[in-house]
Short mmCIF file of C-alpha atoms and ligand atoms in Angstrom, two decimals:
data_model
loop_
_atom_site.label_atom_id
_atom_site.label_comp_id
_atom_site.label_asym_id
_atom_site.label_seq_id
_atom_site.Cartn_x
_atom_site.Cartn_y
_atom_site.Cartn_z
CA UNK A 415 75.54 81.36 134.08
CA UNK A 416 78.72 81.73 135.91
CA UNK A 417 80.71 85.05 135.07
CA UNK A 418 80.03 86.24 138.61
CA UNK A 419 79.89 89.55 137.59
CA UNK A 420 76.47 91.72 136.71
CA UNK A 421 76.59 92.56 133.31
CA UNK A 422 74.96 95.22 130.85
CA UNK A 423 74.55 92.70 127.98
CA UNK A 424 72.90 88.70 126.99
CA UNK A 425 76.51 87.32 125.66
CA UNK A 426 73.65 85.00 124.42
CA UNK A 427 72.45 87.22 121.60
CA UNK A 428 73.15 88.71 118.32
CA UNK A 429 73.67 92.76 117.13
CA UNK A 430 72.08 93.20 114.40
CA UNK A 431 70.81 96.27 113.04
CA UNK A 432 70.57 97.86 116.53
CA UNK A 433 68.46 94.53 117.90
CA UNK A 434 70.08 92.40 120.24
CA UNK A 435 68.12 89.07 119.31
CA UNK A 436 68.73 85.27 118.80
CA UNK A 437 70.87 83.57 116.24
CA UNK A 438 68.34 82.57 113.28
CA UNK A 439 67.11 78.82 114.23
CA UNK A 440 68.08 79.20 118.08
CA UNK A 441 71.49 77.43 118.39
CA UNK A 442 73.95 78.65 120.53
CA UNK A 443 78.26 77.62 121.31
CA UNK A 444 79.10 77.01 124.93
CA UNK A 445 81.53 79.44 126.32
CA UNK A 446 84.78 77.57 128.28
CA UNK A 447 86.85 79.01 130.84
CA UNK A 448 90.41 77.83 129.87
CA UNK A 449 91.35 78.28 133.37
CA UNK A 450 88.90 75.41 134.80
CA UNK A 451 87.39 73.93 131.96
CA UNK A 452 83.83 74.65 133.13
CA UNK A 453 81.35 75.99 130.73
CA UNK A 454 80.73 79.60 132.24
CA UNK A 455 77.94 80.96 129.12
CA UNK A 456 77.07 80.17 125.57
CA UNK A 457 77.04 82.68 122.56
CA UNK A 458 74.57 82.32 119.73
CA UNK A 459 75.28 79.88 117.24
CA UNK A 460 74.85 82.72 114.01
CA UNK A 461 74.23 81.34 110.95
CA UNK A 462 74.18 82.59 106.82
CA UNK A 463 70.52 83.95 107.56
CA UNK A 464 71.82 86.43 110.40
CA UNK A 465 75.03 87.65 108.44
CA UNK A 466 72.48 88.67 105.58
CA UNK A 467 70.72 90.29 108.07
CA UNK A 468 73.44 92.10 109.26
CA UNK A 469 74.50 92.86 105.94
CA UNK A 470 71.12 94.82 104.80
CA UNK A 471 70.53 96.78 108.58
CA UNK A 472 74.88 97.88 107.88
CA UNK A 473 73.47 98.89 104.50
CA UNK A 474 70.84 100.78 106.33
CA UNK A 475 72.69 101.93 108.41
CA UNK A 476 74.99 103.81 105.99
CA UNK A 477 71.58 104.81 104.01
CA UNK A 478 70.67 106.49 107.43
CA UNK A 479 71.78 108.57 110.47
CA UNK A 480 75.50 107.06 110.41
CA UNK A 481 76.16 107.97 106.42
CA UNK A 482 75.05 111.59 106.76
CA UNK A 483 76.90 111.83 109.71
CA UNK A 484 79.95 114.48 110.14
CA UNK A 485 83.89 113.52 110.78
CA UNK A 486 83.80 115.30 113.80
CA UNK A 487 80.26 113.77 115.12
CA UNK A 488 81.59 110.23 114.43
CA UNK A 489 85.25 110.90 115.92
CA UNK A 490 82.49 112.03 119.13
CA UNK A 491 81.16 109.02 119.59
CA UNK A 492 84.58 107.30 119.83
CA UNK A 493 86.22 109.28 122.08
CA UNK A 494 82.99 109.24 124.20
CA UNK A 495 82.81 104.96 123.48
CA UNK A 496 86.42 105.14 124.69
CA UNK A 497 85.14 106.63 128.06
CA UNK A 498 82.85 104.04 128.98
CA UNK A 499 85.37 101.09 128.08
CA UNK A 500 87.77 103.65 130.49
CA UNK A 501 84.59 103.61 133.09
CA UNK A 502 84.18 99.70 132.67
CA UNK A 503 87.41 98.73 132.27
CA UNK A 504 87.65 96.40 135.25
CA UNK A 505 84.30 93.56 134.80
CA UNK A 506 85.91 94.20 130.28
CA UNK A 507 89.25 92.30 131.60
CA UNK A 508 87.47 89.74 133.76
CA UNK A 509 85.24 89.09 130.72
CA UNK A 510 88.23 88.82 128.78
CA UNK A 511 90.40 87.02 131.25
CA UNK A 512 87.86 83.83 132.29
CA UNK A 513 86.77 83.46 128.17
CA UNK A 514 90.41 83.45 127.02
CA UNK A 515 92.70 82.50 130.06
CA UNK A 516 94.99 85.67 129.90
CA UNK A 517 96.09 86.84 133.36
CA UNK A 518 93.49 89.59 134.71
CA UNK A 519 96.97 92.01 134.74
CA UNK A 520 97.74 91.12 130.81
CA UNK A 521 93.62 92.11 130.02
CA UNK A 522 93.40 95.18 132.14
CA UNK A 523 96.13 96.73 129.53
CA UNK A 524 93.61 95.39 126.68
CA UNK A 525 91.24 97.15 127.61
CA UNK A 526 93.56 99.85 128.94
CA UNK A 527 94.76 99.49 125.05
CA UNK A 528 90.65 99.51 123.59
CA UNK A 529 90.33 102.40 125.23
CA UNK A 530 93.46 104.23 123.51
CA UNK A 531 91.94 102.51 119.70
CA UNK A 532 88.99 104.21 120.57
CA UNK A 533 90.87 107.74 121.66
CA UNK A 534 92.83 107.44 118.61
CA UNK A 535 90.72 106.91 116.29
CA UNK A 536 88.37 109.42 117.20
CA UNK A 537 90.72 112.07 117.89
CA UNK A 538 91.60 110.97 114.08
CA UNK A 539 88.66 111.01 112.45
CA UNK A 540 88.47 114.27 110.87
CA UNK A 541 91.77 114.77 110.35
CA UNK A 542 92.03 112.56 107.02
CA UNK A 543 91.90 114.98 104.22
CA UNK A 544 92.63 114.90 100.49
CA UNK A 545 94.33 117.21 97.98
CA UNK A 546 94.63 119.62 95.27
CA UNK A 547 96.70 118.41 92.28
CA UNK A 548 97.83 120.55 89.91
CA UNK A 549 96.59 119.38 86.25
CA UNK A 550 95.35 121.50 83.26
CA UNK A 551 94.70 124.87 82.62
CA UNK A 552 90.84 125.77 84.00
CA UNK A 553 90.63 122.70 85.58
CA UNK A 554 90.66 121.59 89.63
CA UNK A 555 91.71 118.52 90.65
CA UNK A 556 91.11 117.41 93.96
CA UNK A 557 90.91 113.68 95.65
CA UNK A 558 87.97 112.45 98.37
CA UNK A 559 88.56 109.35 101.27
CA UNK A 560 85.19 107.49 100.83
CA UNK A 561 84.33 105.04 102.98
CA UNK A 562 83.96 101.11 101.42
CA UNK A 563 81.10 100.71 103.02
CA UNK A 564 80.10 97.34 104.23
CA UNK A 565 83.27 96.46 105.68
CA UNK A 566 83.72 92.40 107.60
CA UNK A 567 85.80 91.67 110.27
CA UNK A 568 86.92 88.69 111.45
CA UNK A 569 89.18 88.38 114.60
CA UNK A 570 90.71 85.94 116.41
CA UNK A 571 90.74 84.78 120.49
CA UNK A 572 94.38 85.91 121.63
CA UNK A 573 93.50 89.64 122.00
CA UNK A 574 89.69 90.51 120.95
CA UNK A 575 89.38 93.61 122.27
CA UNK A 576 92.61 95.13 120.76
CA UNK A 577 92.07 93.56 117.53
CA UNK A 578 88.25 94.44 117.68
CA UNK A 579 89.48 98.60 118.88
CA UNK A 580 92.47 98.91 116.09
CA UNK A 581 89.84 97.19 113.64
CA UNK A 582 86.62 98.27 114.18
CA UNK A 583 88.03 101.71 115.71
CA UNK A 584 89.69 102.71 112.10
CA UNK A 585 86.59 101.29 110.54
CA UNK A 586 83.50 103.15 111.86
CA UNK A 587 86.66 106.67 111.79
CA UNK A 588 86.36 106.28 108.43
CA UNK A 589 82.02 106.10 108.07
CA UNK A 590 82.27 102.45 107.22
CA UNK A 591 79.53 99.88 108.51
CA UNK A 592 80.67 96.91 110.25
CA UNK A 593 80.24 93.08 110.58
CA UNK A 594 82.14 91.96 113.12
CA UNK A 595 82.05 88.20 113.51
CA UNK A 596 84.40 87.45 117.20
CA UNK A 597 85.91 84.13 117.76
CA UNK A 598 83.84 81.63 119.01
CA UNK A 599 86.60 80.87 121.40
CA UNK A 600 85.98 84.63 122.76
CA UNK A 601 83.07 85.94 121.84
CA UNK A 602 82.59 88.05 125.18
CA UNK A 603 84.29 91.11 125.14
CA UNK A 604 83.27 92.03 121.94
CA UNK A 605 79.47 91.68 122.55
CA UNK A 606 80.28 93.80 125.71
CA UNK A 607 81.57 96.52 123.70
CA UNK A 608 79.15 96.73 120.95
CA UNK A 609 76.38 97.09 124.01
CA UNK A 610 78.83 100.01 125.24
CA UNK A 611 78.49 101.96 121.87
CA UNK A 612 75.03 102.06 122.12
CA UNK A 613 75.27 104.07 125.19
CA UNK A 614 77.96 106.25 123.22
CA UNK A 615 75.30 107.01 120.70
CA UNK A 616 76.43 105.32 117.56
CA UNK A 617 73.84 104.62 115.62
CA UNK A 618 71.87 101.55 114.97
CA UNK A 619 73.48 99.31 112.20
CA UNK A 620 76.37 100.77 112.59
CA UNK A 621 77.76 98.15 114.49
CA UNK A 622 76.62 94.77 114.38
CA UNK A 623 78.51 91.58 115.68
CA UNK A 624 77.48 88.32 114.09
CA UNK A 625 78.53 85.35 116.67
CA UNK A 626 79.47 81.54 115.52
CA UNK A 627 81.69 79.45 113.57
CA UNK A 628 84.14 80.11 111.36
CA UNK A 629 83.39 77.85 109.07
CA UNK A 630 80.13 79.03 108.93
CA UNK A 631 79.58 82.32 109.79
CA UNK A 632 83.13 83.69 108.50
CA UNK A 633 82.65 82.06 105.55
CA UNK A 634 79.55 83.19 105.32
CA UNK A 635 80.94 86.75 105.92
CA UNK A 636 83.64 86.90 103.87
CA UNK A 637 82.11 85.41 100.56
CA UNK A 638 79.63 87.91 100.91
CA UNK A 639 78.50 89.80 97.69
CA UNK A 640 78.12 93.09 99.07
CA UNK A 641 80.48 93.07 101.88
CA UNK A 642 83.56 95.66 100.61
CA UNK A 643 86.75 95.43 102.35
CA UNK A 644 87.48 92.28 104.78
CA UNK A 645 89.84 92.12 107.68
CA UNK A 646 90.92 89.50 109.19
CA UNK A 647 93.62 88.44 112.03
CA UNK A 648 94.30 84.58 112.23
CA UNK A 649 95.56 81.73 110.89
CA UNK A 650 97.39 81.45 107.29
CA UNK A 651 94.73 78.95 106.73
CA UNK A 652 91.53 80.63 106.71
CA UNK A 653 93.60 83.77 106.08
CA UNK A 654 93.93 82.11 102.50
CA UNK A 655 90.26 80.85 103.10
CA UNK A 656 89.02 84.21 103.37
CA UNK A 657 91.11 86.09 100.75
CA UNK A 658 89.80 83.49 98.22
CA UNK A 659 86.24 83.68 98.96
CA UNK A 660 87.43 88.15 98.82
CA UNK A 661 88.58 87.27 95.26
CA UNK A 662 85.71 85.78 93.95
CA UNK A 663 83.74 89.17 94.65
CA UNK A 664 86.86 91.50 93.82
CA UNK A 665 86.77 93.22 97.26
CA UNK A 666 90.47 94.12 99.50
CA UNK A 667 91.45 91.97 102.39
CA UNK A 668 93.77 93.19 104.87
CA UNK A 669 95.45 90.03 106.13
CA UNK A 670 97.38 89.32 109.81
CA UNK A 671 98.73 86.12 110.36
CA UNK A 672 101.08 85.48 112.37
CA UNK A 673 104.97 84.91 112.46
CA UNK A 674 108.01 83.90 113.55
CA UNK A 675 109.27 86.91 114.56
CA UNK A 676 112.95 86.81 116.02
CA UNK A 677 115.04 88.98 118.80
CA UNK A 678 118.66 89.58 117.57
CA UNK A 679 121.03 89.81 120.33
CA UNK A 680 124.23 90.95 119.75
CA UNK A 681 127.16 91.14 121.66
CA UNK A 682 127.52 94.88 122.31
CA UNK A 683 124.24 94.97 123.71
CA UNK A 684 122.74 96.32 126.90
CA UNK A 685 122.10 92.82 128.13
CA UNK A 686 120.66 93.27 131.42
CA UNK A 687 117.96 95.79 129.57
CA UNK A 688 117.08 92.96 127.15
CA UNK A 689 117.26 89.65 129.05
CA UNK A 690 113.41 90.23 130.74
CA UNK A 691 111.77 91.50 127.20
CA UNK A 692 113.66 88.32 125.06
CA UNK A 693 111.36 86.26 127.68
CA UNK A 694 108.31 88.66 128.13
CA UNK A 695 107.85 89.06 124.92
CA UNK A 696 107.47 85.12 124.19
CA UNK A 697 105.07 84.23 126.99
CA UNK A 698 102.80 87.01 127.40
CA UNK A 699 99.54 85.54 126.65
CA UNK A 700 101.03 82.45 127.57
CA UNK A 701 102.93 82.88 124.06
CA UNK A 702 99.59 83.33 122.00
CA UNK A 703 100.89 86.25 120.56
CA UNK A 704 101.09 87.17 116.83
CA UNK A 705 103.83 88.61 117.24
CA UNK A 706 106.01 86.46 119.68
CA UNK A 707 109.31 86.53 119.83
CA UNK A 708 110.02 83.55 119.67
CA UNK A 709 112.82 82.94 118.32
CA UNK A 710 116.27 84.30 120.01
CA UNK A 711 119.09 84.86 117.70
CA UNK A 712 122.73 85.36 119.87
CA UNK A 713 126.11 86.41 119.03
CA UNK A 714 128.43 83.88 119.61
CA UNK A 715 130.35 85.82 122.10
CA UNK A 716 126.95 86.16 124.99
CA UNK A 717 125.39 82.78 123.96
CA UNK A 718 126.11 81.08 126.26
CA UNK A 719 125.80 83.82 129.19
CA UNK A 720 122.54 84.99 127.69
CA UNK A 721 121.61 81.10 127.81
CA UNK A 722 122.43 80.21 131.03
CA UNK A 723 119.91 83.70 132.21
CA UNK A 724 116.76 82.78 130.20
CA UNK A 725 117.21 79.34 131.60
CA UNK A 726 117.38 81.05 135.10
CA UNK A 727 114.02 83.22 133.74
CA UNK A 728 112.24 80.07 132.59
CA UNK A 729 112.86 77.75 135.79
CA UNK A 730 111.13 80.63 137.50
CA UNK A 731 108.06 80.85 135.54
CA UNK A 732 104.83 79.31 136.76
CA UNK A 733 101.48 78.59 134.83
CA UNK A 734 98.44 78.87 136.73
CA UNK A 735 94.51 79.98 136.47
CA UNK A 736 94.42 83.45 134.85
CA UNK A 737 92.68 85.57 138.22
CA UNK A 738 95.98 84.74 140.16
CA UNK A 739 99.20 86.48 139.99
CA UNK A 740 101.26 84.10 137.22
CA UNK A 741 103.68 85.39 134.75
CA UNK A 742 101.30 82.93 132.13
CA UNK A 743 97.45 81.54 131.81
CA UNK A 744 96.31 78.32 130.45
CA UNK A 745 96.28 78.08 126.99
CA UNK A 746 92.39 79.01 124.59
CA UNK A 747 91.12 75.53 124.52
CA UNK A 748 92.35 71.79 124.64
CA UNK A 749 92.86 72.17 121.34
CA UNK A 750 95.46 74.95 120.74
CA UNK A 751 97.19 72.37 124.15
CA UNK A 752 97.28 69.44 121.96
CA UNK A 753 98.88 71.52 119.30
CA UNK A 754 101.48 72.89 121.43
CA UNK A 755 101.99 70.03 123.01
CA UNK A 756 102.68 68.17 120.12
CA UNK A 757 105.59 71.03 119.07
CA UNK A 758 107.21 70.21 122.72
CA UNK A 759 106.87 66.65 122.29
CA UNK A 760 108.71 66.97 118.96
CA UNK A 761 111.15 69.01 120.41
CA UNK A 762 112.33 66.93 123.43
CA UNK A 763 113.06 64.09 120.74
CA UNK A 764 115.17 66.47 118.52
CA UNK A 765 116.74 68.86 120.42
CA UNK A 766 118.02 70.34 123.83
CA UNK A 767 115.38 71.57 126.88
CA UNK A 768 117.23 74.34 128.50
CA UNK A 769 115.10 74.95 130.64
CA UNK A 770 111.03 75.01 131.59
CA UNK A 771 108.58 76.47 134.22
CA UNK A 772 106.30 74.51 135.73
CA UNK A 773 102.18 74.62 136.48
CA UNK A 774 100.83 75.51 139.83
CA UNK A 775 100.18 72.40 141.96
CA UNK A 776 96.67 73.98 142.31
CA UNK A 777 95.82 74.47 139.37
CA UNK A 778 92.71 72.68 137.84
CA UNK A 779 93.39 69.74 136.72
CA UNK A 780 90.76 70.64 133.46
CA UNK A 781 92.61 73.95 132.69
CA UNK A 782 94.18 74.06 129.29
CA UNK A 783 98.63 74.35 131.39
CA UNK A 784 101.24 74.14 129.25
CA UNK A 785 104.84 74.35 130.84
CA UNK A 786 107.16 76.94 129.08
CA UNK A 787 109.38 75.98 127.75
CA UNK A 788 113.20 76.79 126.55
CA UNK A 789 114.90 74.86 123.91
CA UNK A 790 119.00 75.98 122.71
CA UNK A 791 120.89 75.15 120.19
CA UNK A 792 118.43 75.10 117.56
CA UNK A 793 119.01 74.70 113.80
CA UNK A 794 117.53 77.42 112.56
CA UNK A 795 115.17 75.18 109.70
CA UNK A 796 114.36 73.39 112.36
CA UNK A 797 110.00 72.97 112.27
CA UNK A 798 110.46 74.46 116.12
CA UNK A 799 112.30 77.67 114.35
CA UNK A 800 109.87 77.83 111.28
CA UNK A 801 105.71 77.53 112.27
CA UNK A 802 104.09 79.01 114.72
CA UNK A 803 103.39 77.26 117.63
CA UNK A 804 101.02 79.73 119.42
CA UNK A 805 102.32 78.77 122.44
CA UNK A 806 104.98 79.05 124.83
CA UNK A 807 107.54 77.84 123.65
CA UNK A 808 111.15 79.82 122.66
CA UNK A 809 114.19 78.54 120.12
CA UNK A 810 117.58 79.76 120.61
CA UNK A 811 119.24 79.88 117.98
CA UNK A 812 123.83 80.95 117.73
CA UNK A 813 124.79 83.20 115.25
CA UNK A 814 128.83 84.13 114.48
CA UNK A 815 128.23 87.56 112.51
CA UNK A 816 125.68 90.48 111.32
CA UNK A 817 125.37 88.81 107.45
CA UNK A 818 124.13 85.67 109.80
CA UNK A 819 122.02 87.15 111.57
CA UNK A 820 120.00 88.72 109.02
CA UNK A 821 120.14 85.29 107.23
CA UNK A 822 118.80 83.46 109.88
CA UNK A 823 116.38 86.31 110.89
CA UNK A 824 114.75 86.73 106.99
CA UNK A 825 115.03 82.77 106.39
CA UNK A 826 111.59 81.63 107.58
CA UNK A 827 108.15 82.26 105.28
CA UNK A 828 106.67 85.11 107.95
CA UNK A 829 107.85 89.01 108.34
CA UNK A 830 105.54 90.29 111.42
CA UNK A 831 108.12 92.08 113.69
CA UNK A 832 111.57 92.32 114.32
CA UNK A 833 113.42 92.80 117.84
CA UNK A 834 117.31 93.86 117.49
CA UNK A 835 120.08 94.50 120.72
CA UNK A 836 122.45 96.49 119.36
CA UNK A 837 124.54 99.45 120.78
CA UNK A 838 126.31 100.37 117.26
CA UNK A 839 124.59 102.88 116.04
CA UNK A 840 124.77 101.98 112.72
CA UNK A 841 124.45 98.33 112.67
CA UNK A 842 121.17 99.40 113.86
CA UNK A 843 120.15 101.15 110.70
CA UNK A 844 121.47 98.34 108.91
CA UNK A 845 119.12 95.78 110.45
CA UNK A 846 116.14 97.82 110.32
CA UNK A 847 116.10 98.57 106.13
CA UNK A 848 117.34 94.54 105.91
CA UNK A 849 114.76 92.92 108.05
CA UNK A 850 111.90 91.77 105.97
CA UNK A 851 109.08 92.62 108.08
CA UNK A 852 106.41 94.77 109.14
CA UNK A 853 108.16 96.28 112.52
CA UNK A 854 111.41 96.82 113.78
CA UNK A 855 111.93 97.16 117.18
CA UNK A 856 115.69 98.65 117.97
CA UNK A 857 116.56 97.78 122.23
CA UNK A 858 112.40 97.46 122.82
CA UNK A 859 109.89 95.20 121.58
CA UNK A 860 106.75 96.61 121.63
CA UNK A 861 104.20 93.47 120.89
CA UNK A 862 101.21 94.19 121.62
CA UNK A 863 100.74 97.47 122.26
CA UNK A 864 101.35 100.73 120.47
CA UNK A 865 98.19 101.94 119.03
CA UNK A 866 99.79 104.85 117.08
CA UNK A 867 102.09 102.39 115.14
CA UNK A 868 101.54 100.88 111.97
CA UNK A 869 101.48 96.91 111.88
CA UNK A 870 101.50 94.43 109.69
CA UNK A 871 103.73 91.97 107.59
CA UNK A 872 105.66 90.38 105.24
CA UNK A 873 105.16 86.98 103.32
CA UNK A 874 103.02 85.01 105.32
CA UNK A 875 102.37 87.04 107.81
CA UNK A 876 100.03 89.30 105.77
CA UNK A 877 99.35 92.54 103.70
CA UNK A 878 97.63 95.83 104.44
CA UNK A 879 98.45 97.81 107.78
CA UNK A 880 96.39 98.43 110.57
CA UNK A 881 96.80 100.92 113.76
CA UNK A 882 98.07 104.12 113.29
CA UNK A 883 96.85 106.68 110.53
CA UNK A 884 97.80 104.40 108.74
CA UNK A 885 94.83 102.52 108.36
CA UNK A 886 92.38 104.75 108.08
CA UNK A 887 93.29 104.97 104.47
CA UNK A 888 93.42 101.28 104.41
CA UNK A 889 89.79 101.40 105.60
CA UNK A 890 88.82 104.13 103.02
CA UNK A 891 89.25 104.49 99.20
CA UNK A 892 90.25 107.20 97.13
CA UNK A 893 88.33 109.37 94.42
CA UNK A 894 89.45 111.82 92.39
CA UNK A 895 87.72 114.45 91.12
CA UNK A 896 88.01 116.57 88.30
CA UNK A 897 86.48 119.68 87.84
CA UNK A 898 86.16 121.87 84.12
CA UNK A 899 85.40 125.55 84.90
CA UNK A 900 87.36 127.33 82.63
P1 ADP B 1804 92.35 79.05 115.59
O1 ADP B 1804 92.79 78.38 114.23
O2 ADP B 1804 93.10 79.47 115.72
O3 ADP B 1804 91.12 79.19 115.60
P2 ADP B 1804 91.53 81.13 112.43
O4 ADP B 1804 92.39 81.77 111.85
O5 ADP B 1804 90.85 79.53 112.21
O6 ADP B 1804 92.44 80.43 114.15
O7 ADP B 1804 90.40 82.06 113.28
C1 ADP B 1804 90.12 82.61 113.02
C2 ADP B 1804 88.79 83.85 113.17
O8 ADP B 1804 88.25 83.48 111.92
C3 ADP B 1804 87.70 83.40 114.29
O9 ADP B 1804 86.72 84.36 114.45
C4 ADP B 1804 87.10 82.22 113.58
O10 ADP B 1804 85.73 82.33 113.26
C5 ADP B 1804 87.31 82.39 111.62
N1 ADP B 1804 87.26 81.36 111.32
C6 ADP B 1804 87.26 80.22 110.71
N2 ADP B 1804 87.70 79.72 109.64
C7 ADP B 1804 87.16 80.50 108.98
C8 ADP B 1804 86.56 80.49 107.94
N3 ADP B 1804 86.58 79.37 106.73
N4 ADP B 1804 86.35 81.67 106.91
C9 ADP B 1804 85.62 83.45 107.84
N5 ADP B 1804 86.12 82.91 108.93
C10 ADP B 1804 86.54 81.72 109.86
#
């Protein structure tokens, strides 16, 4: 164990029904620090048997103290949990940064966002209301919002704290009992946060955490016949498998599957305001962000200027260990580095490199570092302009006019987020309506933040909405009650 910090939980154990225990069969998975390539801990390799036990524990919680709680009581627990996250934020950030390689400043932002999710959903828990519906004489009709029951939450490795916050926070606020499966590459913060839930007073079984591999624990969880809702954030291929598994049980799924989000930069924009965001919204988390703005569409009249300024910014970018003050850390794993490196090699063969950053000379050789690369004059249908790379790689595409910008922006299989940079108010509104995606940012780009803002995609970016008040509807189901009273 080389985590360099005193912990309040044992990372090698699962949480099932309020008990921390080894995986059935005792298997484990090493935890690697991507900055150094060294093993720093191990987590339990859960099994389908552990998933069964977790679902049973969740059912027991619904039949017991958790299921009997009022919405106000559930909200208070979430708010106490938020305070505990704030108190332990520095250790949580350290864990996240060590586990996934993101710079410590970004990991601190994630801890802050996690607390904010619990605070937001804690406050919202008792403000979800039904309706009364005018109907026949002598009859009163009302609607009730009820929890689904047992909900499964399969989360990825890029923003573990933020994604568990939005998913578990909303589900618990609505009174569901959750089984959480963090990514095998990034489970430490999920375990740490679950241990704080006990301190906040969350009854046993309301939140269960089963760590392990996706094709074992994730597959067993998404196919479990007594799970009533599955929420997933991750790749398109895995999302497809999860939706198919859930379809066998005819249960709803929420899928957030990433994107190829564009920044659209018009020649009338405030370029100095835009520039830091154009680069930052892709480089953040070394490009491993679902909403990374990995395409920059620039109007011809200012294309050369934007290219020169972005290239200058890229020339200053340095990748280095997460604990240092670098612009970006390593990628999460050797596997991810290999994927991204292949895309960069293809780009070097087929495209023009506008600029690149560098890897710090003292960065450990076994860390998974990739120097960021900006490609220019990229055809809109090129693989690097169409496929989600999930690394520090950005493409610049020129356009003539608004119609072409919209056509290019909408011309991928994805549709998660779009950024629009223009001072023309009518154009802002036209673009906001015509872009195919779940969020449009005009003269800003809210990537990871925005706890309050409904978030999700169209097309292969997925379906359903998380975050904001909207998520509370997704994590509940509506019942109509008609009372004949004469
Ligand atoms: P990546 O390929 O980058 O690891 P994934 O989308 O496969 O991204 O992983 C996101 C989450 O999905 C992780 O928690 C992972 O363990 C889980 N997962 C992977 N494969 C499956 C599967 N077949 N069924 C359910 N969950 C899975």
